[in-house]
PDB file of C-alpha atoms and ligand atoms in Angstrom:
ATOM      1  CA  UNK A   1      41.386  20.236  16.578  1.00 96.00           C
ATOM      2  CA  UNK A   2      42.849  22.263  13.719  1.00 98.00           C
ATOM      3  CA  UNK A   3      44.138  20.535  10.519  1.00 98.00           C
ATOM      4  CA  UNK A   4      45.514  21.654   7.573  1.00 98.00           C
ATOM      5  CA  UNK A   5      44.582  19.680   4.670  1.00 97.00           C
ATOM      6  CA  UNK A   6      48.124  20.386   2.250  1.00 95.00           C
ATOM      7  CA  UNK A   7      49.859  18.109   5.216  1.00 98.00           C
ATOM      8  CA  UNK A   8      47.209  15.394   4.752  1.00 98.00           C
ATOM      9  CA  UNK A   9      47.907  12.680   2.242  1.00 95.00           C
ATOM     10  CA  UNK A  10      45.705  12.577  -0.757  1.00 92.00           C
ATOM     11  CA  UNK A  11      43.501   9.907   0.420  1.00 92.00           C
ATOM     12  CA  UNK A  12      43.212  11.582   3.894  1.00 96.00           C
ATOM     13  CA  UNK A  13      42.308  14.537   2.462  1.00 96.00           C
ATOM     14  CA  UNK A  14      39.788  13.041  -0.005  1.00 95.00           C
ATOM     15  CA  UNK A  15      38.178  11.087   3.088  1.00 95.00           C
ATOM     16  CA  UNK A  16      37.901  13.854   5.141  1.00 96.00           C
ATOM     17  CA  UNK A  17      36.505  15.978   2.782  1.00 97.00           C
ATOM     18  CA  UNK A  18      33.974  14.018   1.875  1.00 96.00           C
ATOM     19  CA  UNK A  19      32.752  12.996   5.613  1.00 96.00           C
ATOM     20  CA  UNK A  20      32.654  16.771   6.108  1.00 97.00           C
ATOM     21  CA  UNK A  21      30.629  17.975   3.719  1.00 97.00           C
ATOM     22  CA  UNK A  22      27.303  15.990   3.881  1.00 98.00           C
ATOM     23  CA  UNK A  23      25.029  14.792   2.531  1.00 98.00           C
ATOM     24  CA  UNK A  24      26.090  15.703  -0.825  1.00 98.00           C
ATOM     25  CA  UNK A  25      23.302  15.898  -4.211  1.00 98.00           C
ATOM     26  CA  UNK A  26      24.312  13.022  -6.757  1.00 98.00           C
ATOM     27  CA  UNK A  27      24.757  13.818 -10.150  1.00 98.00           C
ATOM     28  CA  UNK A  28      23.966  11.089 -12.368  1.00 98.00           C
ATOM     29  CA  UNK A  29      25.869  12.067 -15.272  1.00 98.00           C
ATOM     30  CA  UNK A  30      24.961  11.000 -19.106  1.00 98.00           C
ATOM     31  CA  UNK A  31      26.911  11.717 -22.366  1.00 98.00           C
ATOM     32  CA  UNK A  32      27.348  10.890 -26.175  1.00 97.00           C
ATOM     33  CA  UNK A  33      30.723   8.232 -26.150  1.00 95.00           C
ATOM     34  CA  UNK A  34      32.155   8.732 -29.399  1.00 93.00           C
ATOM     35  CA  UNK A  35      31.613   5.785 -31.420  1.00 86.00           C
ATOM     36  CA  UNK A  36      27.502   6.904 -30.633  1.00 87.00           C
ATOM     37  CA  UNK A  37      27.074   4.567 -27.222  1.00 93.00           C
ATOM     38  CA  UNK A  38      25.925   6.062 -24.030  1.00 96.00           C
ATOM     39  CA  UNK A  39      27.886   6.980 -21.164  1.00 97.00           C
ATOM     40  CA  UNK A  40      26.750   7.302 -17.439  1.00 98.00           C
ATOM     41  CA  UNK A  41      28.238   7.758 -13.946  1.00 98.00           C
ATOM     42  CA  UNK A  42      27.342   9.307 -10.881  1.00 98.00           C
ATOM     43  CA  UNK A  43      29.076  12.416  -9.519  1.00 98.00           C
ATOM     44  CA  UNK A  44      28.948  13.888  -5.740  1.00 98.00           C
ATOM     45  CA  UNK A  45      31.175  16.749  -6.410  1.00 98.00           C
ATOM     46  CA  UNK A  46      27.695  18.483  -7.349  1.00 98.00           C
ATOM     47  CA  UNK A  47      25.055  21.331  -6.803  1.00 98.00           C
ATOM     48  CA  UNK A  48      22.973  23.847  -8.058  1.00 98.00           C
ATOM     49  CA  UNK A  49      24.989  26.703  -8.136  1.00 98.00           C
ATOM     50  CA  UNK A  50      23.047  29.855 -10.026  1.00 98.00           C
ATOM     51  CA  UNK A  51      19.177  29.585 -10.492  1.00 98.00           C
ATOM     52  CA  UNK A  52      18.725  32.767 -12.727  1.00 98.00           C
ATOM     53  CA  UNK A  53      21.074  31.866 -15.307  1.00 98.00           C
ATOM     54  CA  UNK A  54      20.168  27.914 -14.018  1.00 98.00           C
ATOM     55  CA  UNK A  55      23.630  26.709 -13.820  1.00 98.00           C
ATOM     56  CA  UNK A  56      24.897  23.228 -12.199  1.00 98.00           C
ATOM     57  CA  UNK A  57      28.406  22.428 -11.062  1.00 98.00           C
ATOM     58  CA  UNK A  58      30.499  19.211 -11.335  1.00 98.00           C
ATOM     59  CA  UNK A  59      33.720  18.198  -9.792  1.00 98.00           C
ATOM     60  CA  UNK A  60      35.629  15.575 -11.729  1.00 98.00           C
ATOM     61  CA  UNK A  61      38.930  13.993 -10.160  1.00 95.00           C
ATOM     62  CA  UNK A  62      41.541  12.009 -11.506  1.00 91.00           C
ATOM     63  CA  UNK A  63      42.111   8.585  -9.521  1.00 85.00           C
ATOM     64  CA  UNK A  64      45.385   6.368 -10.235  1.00 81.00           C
ATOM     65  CA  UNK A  65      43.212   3.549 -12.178  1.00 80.00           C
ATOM     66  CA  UNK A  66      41.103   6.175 -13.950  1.00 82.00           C
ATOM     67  CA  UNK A  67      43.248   9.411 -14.514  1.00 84.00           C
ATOM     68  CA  UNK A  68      40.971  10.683 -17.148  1.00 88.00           C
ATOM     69  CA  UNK A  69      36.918  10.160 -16.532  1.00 95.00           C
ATOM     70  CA  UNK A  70      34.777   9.475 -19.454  1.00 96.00           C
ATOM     71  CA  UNK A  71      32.281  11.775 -19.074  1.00 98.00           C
ATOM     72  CA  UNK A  72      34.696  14.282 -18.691  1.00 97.00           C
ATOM     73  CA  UNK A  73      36.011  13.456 -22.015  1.00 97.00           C
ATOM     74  CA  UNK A  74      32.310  13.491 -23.553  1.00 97.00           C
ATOM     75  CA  UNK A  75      31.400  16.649 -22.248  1.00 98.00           C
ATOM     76  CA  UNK A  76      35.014  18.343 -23.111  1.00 97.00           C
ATOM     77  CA  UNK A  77      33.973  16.701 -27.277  1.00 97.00           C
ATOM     78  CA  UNK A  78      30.758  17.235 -27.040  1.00 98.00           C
ATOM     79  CA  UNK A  79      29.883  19.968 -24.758  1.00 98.00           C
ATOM     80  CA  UNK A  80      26.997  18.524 -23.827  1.00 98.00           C
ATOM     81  CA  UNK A  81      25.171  16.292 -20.521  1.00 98.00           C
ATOM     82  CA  UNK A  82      22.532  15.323 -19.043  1.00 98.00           C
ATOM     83  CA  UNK A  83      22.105  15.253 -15.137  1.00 99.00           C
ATOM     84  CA  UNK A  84      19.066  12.950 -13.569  1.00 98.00           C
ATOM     85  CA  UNK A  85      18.856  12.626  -9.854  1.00 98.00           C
ATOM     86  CA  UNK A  86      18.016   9.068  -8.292  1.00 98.00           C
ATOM     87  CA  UNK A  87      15.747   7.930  -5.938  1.00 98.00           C
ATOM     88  CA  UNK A  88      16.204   5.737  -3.293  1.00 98.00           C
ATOM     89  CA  UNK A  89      14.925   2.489  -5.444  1.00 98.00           C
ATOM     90  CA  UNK A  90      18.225   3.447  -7.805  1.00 98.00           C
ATOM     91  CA  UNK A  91      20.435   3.546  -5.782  1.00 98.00           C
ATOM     92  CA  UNK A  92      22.349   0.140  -6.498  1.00 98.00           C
ATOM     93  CA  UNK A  93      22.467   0.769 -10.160  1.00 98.00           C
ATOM     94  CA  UNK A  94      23.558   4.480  -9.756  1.00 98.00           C
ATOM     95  CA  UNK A  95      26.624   2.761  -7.659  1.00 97.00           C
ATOM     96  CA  UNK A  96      27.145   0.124 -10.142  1.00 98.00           C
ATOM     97  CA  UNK A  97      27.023   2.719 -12.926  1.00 98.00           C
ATOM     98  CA  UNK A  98      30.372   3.901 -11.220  1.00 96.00           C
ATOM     99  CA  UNK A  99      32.113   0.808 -11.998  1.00 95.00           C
ATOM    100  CA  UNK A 100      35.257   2.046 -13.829  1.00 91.00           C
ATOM    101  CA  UNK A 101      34.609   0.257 -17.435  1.00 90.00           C
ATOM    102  CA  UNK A 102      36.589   0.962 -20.380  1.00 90.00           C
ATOM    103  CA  UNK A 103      35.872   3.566 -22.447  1.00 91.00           C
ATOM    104  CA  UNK A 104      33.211   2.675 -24.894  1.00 91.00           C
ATOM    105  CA  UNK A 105      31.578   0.342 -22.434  1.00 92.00           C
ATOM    106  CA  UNK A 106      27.912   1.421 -22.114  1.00 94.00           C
ATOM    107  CA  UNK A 107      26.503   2.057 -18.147  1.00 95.00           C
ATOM    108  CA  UNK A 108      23.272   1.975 -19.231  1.00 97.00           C
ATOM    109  CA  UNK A 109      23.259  -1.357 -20.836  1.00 95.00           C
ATOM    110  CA  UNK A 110      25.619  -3.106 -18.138  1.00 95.00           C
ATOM    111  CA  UNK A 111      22.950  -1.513 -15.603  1.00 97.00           C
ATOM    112  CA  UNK A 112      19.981  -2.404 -17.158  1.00 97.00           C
ATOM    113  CA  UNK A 113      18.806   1.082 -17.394  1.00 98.00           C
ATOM    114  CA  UNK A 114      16.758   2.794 -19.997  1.00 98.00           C
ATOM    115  CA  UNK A 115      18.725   5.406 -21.557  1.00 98.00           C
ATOM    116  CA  UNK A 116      16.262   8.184 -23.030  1.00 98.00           C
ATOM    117  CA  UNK A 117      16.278  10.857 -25.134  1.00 96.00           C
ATOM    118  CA  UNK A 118      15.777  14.761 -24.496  1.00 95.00           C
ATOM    119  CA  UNK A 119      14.648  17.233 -26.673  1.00 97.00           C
ATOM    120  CA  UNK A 120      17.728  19.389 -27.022  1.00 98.00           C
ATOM    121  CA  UNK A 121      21.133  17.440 -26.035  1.00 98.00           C
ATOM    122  CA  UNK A 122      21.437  14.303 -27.788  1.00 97.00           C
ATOM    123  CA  UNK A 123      23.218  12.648 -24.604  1.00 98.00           C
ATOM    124  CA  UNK A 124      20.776  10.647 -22.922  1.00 98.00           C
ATOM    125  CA  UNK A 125      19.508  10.614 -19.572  1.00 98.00           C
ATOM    126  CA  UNK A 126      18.164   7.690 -17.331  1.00 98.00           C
ATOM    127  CA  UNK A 127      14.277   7.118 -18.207  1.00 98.00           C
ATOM    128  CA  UNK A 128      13.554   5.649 -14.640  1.00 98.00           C
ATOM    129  CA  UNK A 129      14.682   8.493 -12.582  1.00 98.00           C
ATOM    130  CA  UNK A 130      12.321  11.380 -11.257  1.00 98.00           C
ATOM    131  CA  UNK A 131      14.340  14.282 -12.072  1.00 98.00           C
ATOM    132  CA  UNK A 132      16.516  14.585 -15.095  1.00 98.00           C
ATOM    133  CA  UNK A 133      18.047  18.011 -17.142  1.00 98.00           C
ATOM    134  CA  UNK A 134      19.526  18.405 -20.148  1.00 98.00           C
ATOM    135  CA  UNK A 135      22.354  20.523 -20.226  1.00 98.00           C
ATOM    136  CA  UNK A 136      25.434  22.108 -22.012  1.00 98.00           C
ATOM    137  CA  UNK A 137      28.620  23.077 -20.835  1.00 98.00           C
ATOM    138  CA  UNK A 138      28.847  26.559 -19.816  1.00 98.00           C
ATOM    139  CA  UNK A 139      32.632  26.566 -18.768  1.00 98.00           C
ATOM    140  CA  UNK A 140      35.576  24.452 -17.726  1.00 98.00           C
ATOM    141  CA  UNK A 141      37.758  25.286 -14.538  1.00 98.00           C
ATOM    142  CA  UNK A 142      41.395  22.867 -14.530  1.00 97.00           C
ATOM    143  CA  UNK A 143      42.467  23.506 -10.689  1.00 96.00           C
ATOM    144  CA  UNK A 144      45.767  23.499 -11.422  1.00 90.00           C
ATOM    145  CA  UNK A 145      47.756  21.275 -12.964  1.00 90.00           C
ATOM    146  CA  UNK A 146      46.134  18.953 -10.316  1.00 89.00           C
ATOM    147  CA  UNK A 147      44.136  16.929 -13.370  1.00 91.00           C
ATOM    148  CA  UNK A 148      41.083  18.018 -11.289  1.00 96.00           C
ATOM    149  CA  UNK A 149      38.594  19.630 -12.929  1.00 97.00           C
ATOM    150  CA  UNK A 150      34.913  21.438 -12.480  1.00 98.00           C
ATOM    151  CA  UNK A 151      33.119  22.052 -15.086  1.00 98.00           C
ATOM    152  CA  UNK A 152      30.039  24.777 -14.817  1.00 98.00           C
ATOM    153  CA  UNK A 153      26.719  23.797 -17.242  1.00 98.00           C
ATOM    154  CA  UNK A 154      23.763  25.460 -18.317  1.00 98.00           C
ATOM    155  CA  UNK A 155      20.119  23.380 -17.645  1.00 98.00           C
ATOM    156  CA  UNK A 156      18.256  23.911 -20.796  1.00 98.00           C
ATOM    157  CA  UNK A 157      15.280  21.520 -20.318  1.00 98.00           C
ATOM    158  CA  UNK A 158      14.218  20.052 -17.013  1.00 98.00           C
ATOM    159  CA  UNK A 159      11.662  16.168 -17.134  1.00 98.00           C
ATOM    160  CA  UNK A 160      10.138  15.820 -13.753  1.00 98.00           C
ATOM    161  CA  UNK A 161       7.858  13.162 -13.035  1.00 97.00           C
ATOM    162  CA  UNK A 162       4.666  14.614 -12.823  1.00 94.00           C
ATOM    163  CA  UNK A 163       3.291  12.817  -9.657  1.00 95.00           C
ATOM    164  CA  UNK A 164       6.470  14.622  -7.953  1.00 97.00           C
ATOM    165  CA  UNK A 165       4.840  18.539  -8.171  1.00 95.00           C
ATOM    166  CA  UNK A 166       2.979  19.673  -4.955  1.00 91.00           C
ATOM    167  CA  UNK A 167       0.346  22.344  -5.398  1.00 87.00           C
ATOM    168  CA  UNK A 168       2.880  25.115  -5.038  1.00 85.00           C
ATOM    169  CA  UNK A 169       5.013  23.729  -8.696  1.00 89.00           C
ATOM    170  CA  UNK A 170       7.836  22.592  -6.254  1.00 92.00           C
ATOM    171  CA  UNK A 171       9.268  19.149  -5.886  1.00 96.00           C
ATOM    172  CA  UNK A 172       7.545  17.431  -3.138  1.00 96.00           C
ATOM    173  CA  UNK A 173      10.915  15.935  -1.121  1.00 96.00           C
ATOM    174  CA  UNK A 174       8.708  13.372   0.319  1.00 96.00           C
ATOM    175  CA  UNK A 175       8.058  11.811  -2.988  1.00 97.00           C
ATOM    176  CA  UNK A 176      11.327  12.711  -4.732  1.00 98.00           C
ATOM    177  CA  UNK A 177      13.185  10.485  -2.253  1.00 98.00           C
ATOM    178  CA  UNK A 178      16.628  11.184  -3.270  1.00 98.00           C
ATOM    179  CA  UNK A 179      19.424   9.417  -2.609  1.00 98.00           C
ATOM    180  CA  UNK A 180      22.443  11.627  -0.970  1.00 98.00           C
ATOM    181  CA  UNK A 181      26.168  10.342  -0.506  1.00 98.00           C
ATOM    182  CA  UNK A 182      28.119  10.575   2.748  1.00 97.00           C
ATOM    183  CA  UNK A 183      31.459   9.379   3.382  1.00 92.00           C
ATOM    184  CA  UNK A 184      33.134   6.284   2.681  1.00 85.00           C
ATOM    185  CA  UNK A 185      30.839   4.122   0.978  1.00 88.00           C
ATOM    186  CA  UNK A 186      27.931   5.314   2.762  1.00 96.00           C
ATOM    187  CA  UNK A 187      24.660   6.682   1.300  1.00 98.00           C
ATOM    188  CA  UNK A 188      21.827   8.169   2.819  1.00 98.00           C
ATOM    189  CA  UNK A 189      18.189   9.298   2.246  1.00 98.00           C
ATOM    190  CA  UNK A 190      16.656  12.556   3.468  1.00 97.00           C
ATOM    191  CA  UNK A 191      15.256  11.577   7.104  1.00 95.00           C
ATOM    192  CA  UNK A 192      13.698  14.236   9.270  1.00 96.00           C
ATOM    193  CA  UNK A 193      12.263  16.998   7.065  1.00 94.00           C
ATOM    194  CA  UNK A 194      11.156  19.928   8.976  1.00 92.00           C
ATOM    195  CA  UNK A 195      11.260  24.379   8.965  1.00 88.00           C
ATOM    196  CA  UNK A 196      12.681  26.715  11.094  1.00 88.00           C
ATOM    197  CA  UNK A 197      10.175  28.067  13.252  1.00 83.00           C
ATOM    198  CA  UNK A 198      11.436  31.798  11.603  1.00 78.00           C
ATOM    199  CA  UNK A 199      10.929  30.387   8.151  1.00 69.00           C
ATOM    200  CA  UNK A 200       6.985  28.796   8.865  1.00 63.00           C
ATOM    201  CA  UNK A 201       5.377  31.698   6.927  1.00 64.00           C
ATOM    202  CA  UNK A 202       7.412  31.611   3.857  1.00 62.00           C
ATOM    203  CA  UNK A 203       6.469  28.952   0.623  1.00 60.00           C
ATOM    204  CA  UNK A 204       8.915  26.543  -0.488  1.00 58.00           C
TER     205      UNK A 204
HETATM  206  C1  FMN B 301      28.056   8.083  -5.415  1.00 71.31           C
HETATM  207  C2  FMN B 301      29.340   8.343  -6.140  1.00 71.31           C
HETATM  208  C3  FMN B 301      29.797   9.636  -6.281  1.00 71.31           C
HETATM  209  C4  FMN B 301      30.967   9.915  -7.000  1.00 71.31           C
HETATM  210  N1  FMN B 301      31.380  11.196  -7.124  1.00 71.31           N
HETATM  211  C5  FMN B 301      32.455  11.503  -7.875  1.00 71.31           C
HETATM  212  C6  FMN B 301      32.836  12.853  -8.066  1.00 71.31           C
HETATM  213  O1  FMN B 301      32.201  13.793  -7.597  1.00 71.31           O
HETATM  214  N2  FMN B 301      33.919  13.085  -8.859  1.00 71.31           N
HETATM  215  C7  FMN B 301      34.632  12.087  -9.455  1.00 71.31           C
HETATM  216  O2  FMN B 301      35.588  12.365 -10.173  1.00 71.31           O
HETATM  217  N3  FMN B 301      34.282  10.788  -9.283  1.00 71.31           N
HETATM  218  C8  FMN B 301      33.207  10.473  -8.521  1.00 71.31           C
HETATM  219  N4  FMN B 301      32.821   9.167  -8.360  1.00 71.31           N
HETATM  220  C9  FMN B 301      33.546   8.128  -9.090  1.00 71.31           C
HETATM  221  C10 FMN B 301      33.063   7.997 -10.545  1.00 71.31           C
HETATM  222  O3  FMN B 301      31.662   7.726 -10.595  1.00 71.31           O
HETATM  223  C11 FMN B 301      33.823   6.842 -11.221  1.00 71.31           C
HETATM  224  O4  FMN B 301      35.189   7.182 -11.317  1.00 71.31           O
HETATM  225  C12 FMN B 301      33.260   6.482 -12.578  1.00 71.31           C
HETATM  226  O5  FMN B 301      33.849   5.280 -13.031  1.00 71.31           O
HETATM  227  C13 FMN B 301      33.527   7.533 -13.625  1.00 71.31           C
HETATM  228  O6  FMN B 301      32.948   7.071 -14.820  1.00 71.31           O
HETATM  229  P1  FMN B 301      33.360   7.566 -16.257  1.00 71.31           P
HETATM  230  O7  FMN B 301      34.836   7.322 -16.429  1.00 71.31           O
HETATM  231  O8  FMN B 301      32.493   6.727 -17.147  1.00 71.31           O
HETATM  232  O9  FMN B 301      33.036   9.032 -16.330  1.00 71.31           O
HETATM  233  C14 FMN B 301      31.701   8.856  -7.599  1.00 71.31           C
HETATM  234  C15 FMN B 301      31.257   7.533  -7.416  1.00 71.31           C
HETATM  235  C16 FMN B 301      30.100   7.278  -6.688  1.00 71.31           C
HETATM  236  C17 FMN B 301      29.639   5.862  -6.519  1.00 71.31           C
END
């Protein structure tokens, strides 16, 4: 089967997309609303793209009820972010955190999360997750005049919990636990970890 996604409807498209490309990294996005509250909502339009300059990238996309995201509108004023990663135990406040509140309405607080504070952004990032980084905006990509929009960052400061390191200084996946998104409404965790048989000799 061969489809071309311009003769797909938006929604098609979007749904298809998104079952394809899986699992997909959650960013867990925090930033500075302007009247000083907190902001935070997850994003799966996400990676690591660059390691040496460290450099993550965000998709943000207009929806009909929400044409203009929040912490889109942060980052654009403020230029800067913060990106933690959940765990599995998060994962029903990260979804709630993408309830689509009015601006000004704090995630954190309607979550029951702890909001904390780095030591070079001023947005704040969620004190219970494993992983967070503070970050600043790097540069913003409009595709098009589509209202979609990625924007590139730079990680300045990474907070990993400490119990997480293995012996090597890498993450331990087994104790990171993170959560992944598929399709749909569906979420996922990290099941089967294994190597390539070619890849046994080298480290992590
Ligand atoms: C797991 C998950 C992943 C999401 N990924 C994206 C995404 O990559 N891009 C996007 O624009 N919206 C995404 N959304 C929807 C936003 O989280 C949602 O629109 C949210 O209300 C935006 O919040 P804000 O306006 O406070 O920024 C995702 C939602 C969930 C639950």
């Amino acid at each position: 089967m061969q489809i071309d996604p311009q003769t797909l409807s938006p929604a098609r498209r979007y749904f298809l997309l998104i079952s394809a490309v899986v699992p997909r990294p959650i960013a867990w996005v925090g930033t500075d609303n302007v009247e000083g509250g907190h902001n935070l909502a997850p994003f799966s339009f996400f990676n690591c793209l660059s390691a040496s300059p460290p450099v993550l990238g965000i998709g943000f996309s207009p929806t009909e009820s929400k044409p203009s995201k929040d912490s889109l509108a942060n980052i654009r004023r403020t230029g800067e972010l913060t990106v933690s990663i959940a765990d599995l135990s998060l994962g029903d406040r990260l979804h709630e955190s993408s309830a689509e509140l009015p601006y000004g309405e704090d995630e954190f607080a309607a979550t029951g999360l702890t909001p904390a504070r780095g030591s070079v952004v001023s947005a704040p990032f969620v004190a219970e997750a494993p992983v967070a980084m503070e970050c600043r905006l790097r540069q913003l990509i409009e595709l098009g005049d589509t209202g979609s929009t990625m924007v590139l960052v730079d990680v300045l400061m990474l907070h990993i919990r400490d119990t997480l390191l293995d012996a090597r200084g890498t993450i331990d996946p087994h104790r990171l636990k993170p959560l992944a998104r598929l399709g749909g409404g569906r979420y996922a965790s990290l099941g089967e970890i294994f190597r390539l048989p070619s890849y046994e000799q080298l480290p992590d």
